[in-house]
Amino acid sequence: GQRAHLIDLLQHLSSHDPAAPPALHNTLLELYVAERAACSSRGEGKQAKEWEEHALALIADAKAKLEVDGAMVVCRMHAFDAGLVKLLARQGPPAYRHLLDHHAARGDLRGVMDTCEQLGGSEPQLWVEALHWLASQPALHEKEVG
């Protein structure tokens, strides 16, 4: 349909124009994430995974000039947690705390620990914040440790 043609056009422009504006990349990301959500809601897991891979590759592409705040809104609107995590990590040390907070807000101990293990070497304060968070979660502590 029309959406597929738009995706093809944006992919072509993105790959052939190094000066492509952030709006182009953000629109392409939004289309990928929307297609992922549509496929998921129809039970088309394989296609949803393919769209997710496209979205994650775009986020990881250093040449893609994403407007990060807008991209984060898109990921939140479509519950695209993996994309949100990758966007936060892409922003570097200033955003690592937000990444930790993101996992903590969901009660995701594995996500908190992975963040600390991957990024705590350069930002040791993450470990301290994770410990404070874990200490404030007695039910989680009992479930995971007890």
GROMACS .gro file of C-alpha atoms in nm:
model
  146
    1GLY     CA    1   0.000   0.000   0.000
    2GLN     CA    2   0.088   0.364   0.030
    3ARG     CA    3   0.272   0.313   0.358
    4ALA     CA    4   0.505   0.059   0.195
    5HIS     CA    5   0.583   0.306  -0.085
    6LEU     CA    6   0.651   0.580   0.169
    7ILE     CA    7   0.886   0.350   0.362
    8ASP     CA    8   1.069   0.260   0.039
    9LEU     CA    9   1.106   0.628  -0.054
   10LEU     CA   10   1.233   0.728   0.291
   11GLN     CA   11   1.477   0.436   0.299
   12HIS     CA   12   1.609   0.539  -0.042
   13LEU     CA   13   1.648   0.903   0.058
   14SER     CA   14   1.809   0.807   0.387
   15SER     CA   15   2.066   0.580   0.226
   16HIS     CA   16   2.152   0.815  -0.064
   17ASP     CA   17   2.151   1.156   0.105
   18PRO     CA   18   2.405   1.203   0.386
   19ALA     CA   19   2.244   1.540   0.459
   20ALA     CA   20   1.896   1.391   0.507
   21PRO     CA   21   1.721   1.588   0.782
   22PRO     CA   22   1.630   1.443   1.122
   23ALA     CA   23   1.260   1.459   1.031
   24LEU     CA   24   1.318   1.202   0.757
   25HIS     CA   25   1.483   0.957   0.998
   26ASN     CA   26   1.224   1.017   1.268
   27THR     CA   27   0.940   0.957   1.021
   28LEU     CA   28   1.106   0.636   0.904
   29LEU     CA   29   1.146   0.522   1.265
   30GLU     CA   30   0.782   0.602   1.336
   31LEU     CA   31   0.671   0.398   1.034
   32TYR     CA   32   0.887   0.102   1.139
   33VAL     CA   33   0.757   0.112   1.495
   34ALA     CA   34   0.395   0.153   1.382
   35GLU     CA   35   0.430  -0.144   1.145
   36ARG     CA   36   0.580  -0.347   1.430
   37ALA     CA   37   0.284  -0.263   1.653
   38ALA     CA   38   0.030  -0.338   1.377
   39CYS     CA   39   0.187  -0.676   1.302
   40SER     CA   40   0.201  -0.761   1.674
   41SER     CA   41  -0.168  -0.679   1.719
   42ARG     CA   42  -0.254  -0.907   1.426
   43GLY     CA   43  -0.047  -1.191   1.570
   44GLU     CA   44   0.215  -1.168   1.297
   45GLY     CA   45   0.515  -1.222   1.520
   46LYS     CA   46   0.771  -1.287   1.247
   47GLN     CA   47   0.684  -0.968   1.058
   48ALA     CA   48   0.673  -0.768   1.383
   49LYS     CA   49   1.024  -0.890   1.464
   50GLU     CA   50   1.147  -0.782   1.119
   51TRP     CA   51   1.007  -0.430   1.169
   52GLU     CA   52   1.163  -0.422   1.515
   53GLU     CA   53   1.500  -0.513   1.365
   54HIS     CA   54   1.464  -0.231   1.109
   55ALA     CA   55   1.383   0.016   1.387
   56LEU     CA   56   1.672  -0.096   1.608
   57ALA     CA   57   1.915  -0.082   1.315
   58LEU     CA   58   1.805   0.274   1.238
   59ILE     CA   59   1.851   0.377   1.602
   60ALA     CA   60   2.196   0.214   1.608
   61ASP     CA   61   2.303   0.379   1.281
   62ALA     CA   62   2.540   0.662   1.373
   63LYS     CA   63   2.469   0.830   1.037
   64ALA     CA   64   2.095   0.851   1.111
   65LYS     CA   65   2.028   1.200   1.240
   66LEU     CA   66   1.742   1.119   1.473
   67GLU     CA   67   1.582   1.388   1.684
   68VAL     CA   68   1.609   1.182   2.001
   69ASP     CA   69   1.326   1.335   2.205
   70GLY     CA   70   1.079   1.277   1.921
   71ALA     CA   71   1.209   0.925   1.867
   72MET     CA   72   1.164   0.850   2.239
   73VAL     CA   73   0.803   0.971   2.222
   74VAL     CA   74   0.738   0.735   1.930
   75CYS     CA   75   0.890   0.442   2.121
   76ARG     CA   76   0.684   0.520   2.431
   77MET     CA   77   0.360   0.564   2.232
   78HIS     CA   78   0.402   0.221   2.076
   79ALA     CA   79   0.544   0.049   2.387
   80PHE     CA   80   0.870  -0.017   2.201
   81ASP     CA   81   1.087  -0.072   2.505
   82ALA     CA   82   1.391  -0.206   2.318
   83GLY     CA   83   1.399   0.107   2.103
   84LEU     CA   84   1.369   0.335   2.403
   85VAL     CA   85   1.654   0.157   2.580
   86LYS     CA   86   1.875   0.181   2.268
   87LEU     CA   87   1.795   0.553   2.230
   88LEU     CA   88   1.889   0.622   2.590
   89ALA     CA   89   2.213   0.427   2.557
   90ARG     CA   90   2.290   0.612   2.231
   91GLN     CA   91   2.288   0.943   2.417
   92GLY     CA   92   2.589   0.844   2.625
   93PRO     CA   93   2.672   0.899   2.993
   94PRO     CA   94   2.429   1.187   3.059
   95ALA     CA   95   2.137   0.954   2.978
   96TYR     CA   96   2.259   0.644   3.162
   97ARG     CA   97   2.075   0.749   3.476
   98HIS     CA   98   1.752   0.773   3.274
   99LEU     CA   99   1.816   0.425   3.141
  100LEU     CA  100   1.857   0.293   3.494
  101ASP     CA  101   1.541   0.477   3.603
  102HIS     CA  102   1.352   0.333   3.307
  103HIS     CA  103   1.425  -0.024   3.418
  104ALA     CA  104   1.366   0.055   3.785
  105ALA     CA  105   1.024   0.209   3.713
  106ARG     CA  106   0.921  -0.122   3.556
  107GLY     CA  107   1.060  -0.328   3.843
  108ASP     CA  108   1.303  -0.485   3.596
  109LEU     CA  109   1.590  -0.612   3.810
  110ARG     CA  110   1.760  -0.778   3.511
  111GLY     CA  111   1.748  -0.450   3.317
  112VAL     CA  112   1.890  -0.259   3.614
  113MET     CA  113   2.171  -0.510   3.655
  114ASP     CA  114   2.247  -0.522   3.282
  115THR     CA  115   2.268  -0.142   3.275
  116CYS     CA  116   2.511  -0.143   3.566
  117GLU     CA  117   2.721  -0.425   3.421
  118GLN     CA  118   2.744  -0.264   3.077
  119LEU     CA  119   2.780   0.101   3.178
  120GLY     CA  120   2.887   0.101   3.543
  121GLY     CA  121   3.255   0.089   3.453
  122SER     CA  122   3.237   0.440   3.314
  123GLU     CA  123   2.962   0.557   3.550
  124PRO     CA  124   3.019   0.389   3.892
  125GLN     CA  125   2.739   0.595   4.047
  126LEU     CA  126   2.492   0.370   3.862
  127TRP     CA  127   2.582   0.085   4.100
  128VAL     CA  128   2.509   0.304   4.402
  129GLU     CA  129   2.175   0.413   4.259
  130ALA     CA  130   2.086   0.053   4.175
  131LEU     CA  131   2.167  -0.055   4.530
  132HIS     CA  132   1.948   0.222   4.674
  133TRP     CA  133   1.665   0.120   4.442
  134LEU     CA  134   1.699  -0.249   4.531
  135ALA     CA  135   1.701  -0.168   4.904
  136SER     CA  136   1.372   0.018   4.859
  137GLN     CA  137   1.209  -0.286   4.691
  138PRO     CA  138   1.156  -0.546   4.966
  139ALA     CA  139   0.907  -0.751   4.762
  140LEU     CA  140   1.145  -0.765   4.468
  141HIS     CA  141   1.434  -0.854   4.698
  142GLU     CA  142   1.239  -1.142   4.850
  143LYS     CA  143   1.127  -1.266   4.508
  144GLU     CA  144   1.473  -1.254   4.348
  145VAL     CA  145   1.695  -1.338   4.645
  146GLY     CA  146   1.473  -1.511   4.896
   0.00000   0.00000   0.00000
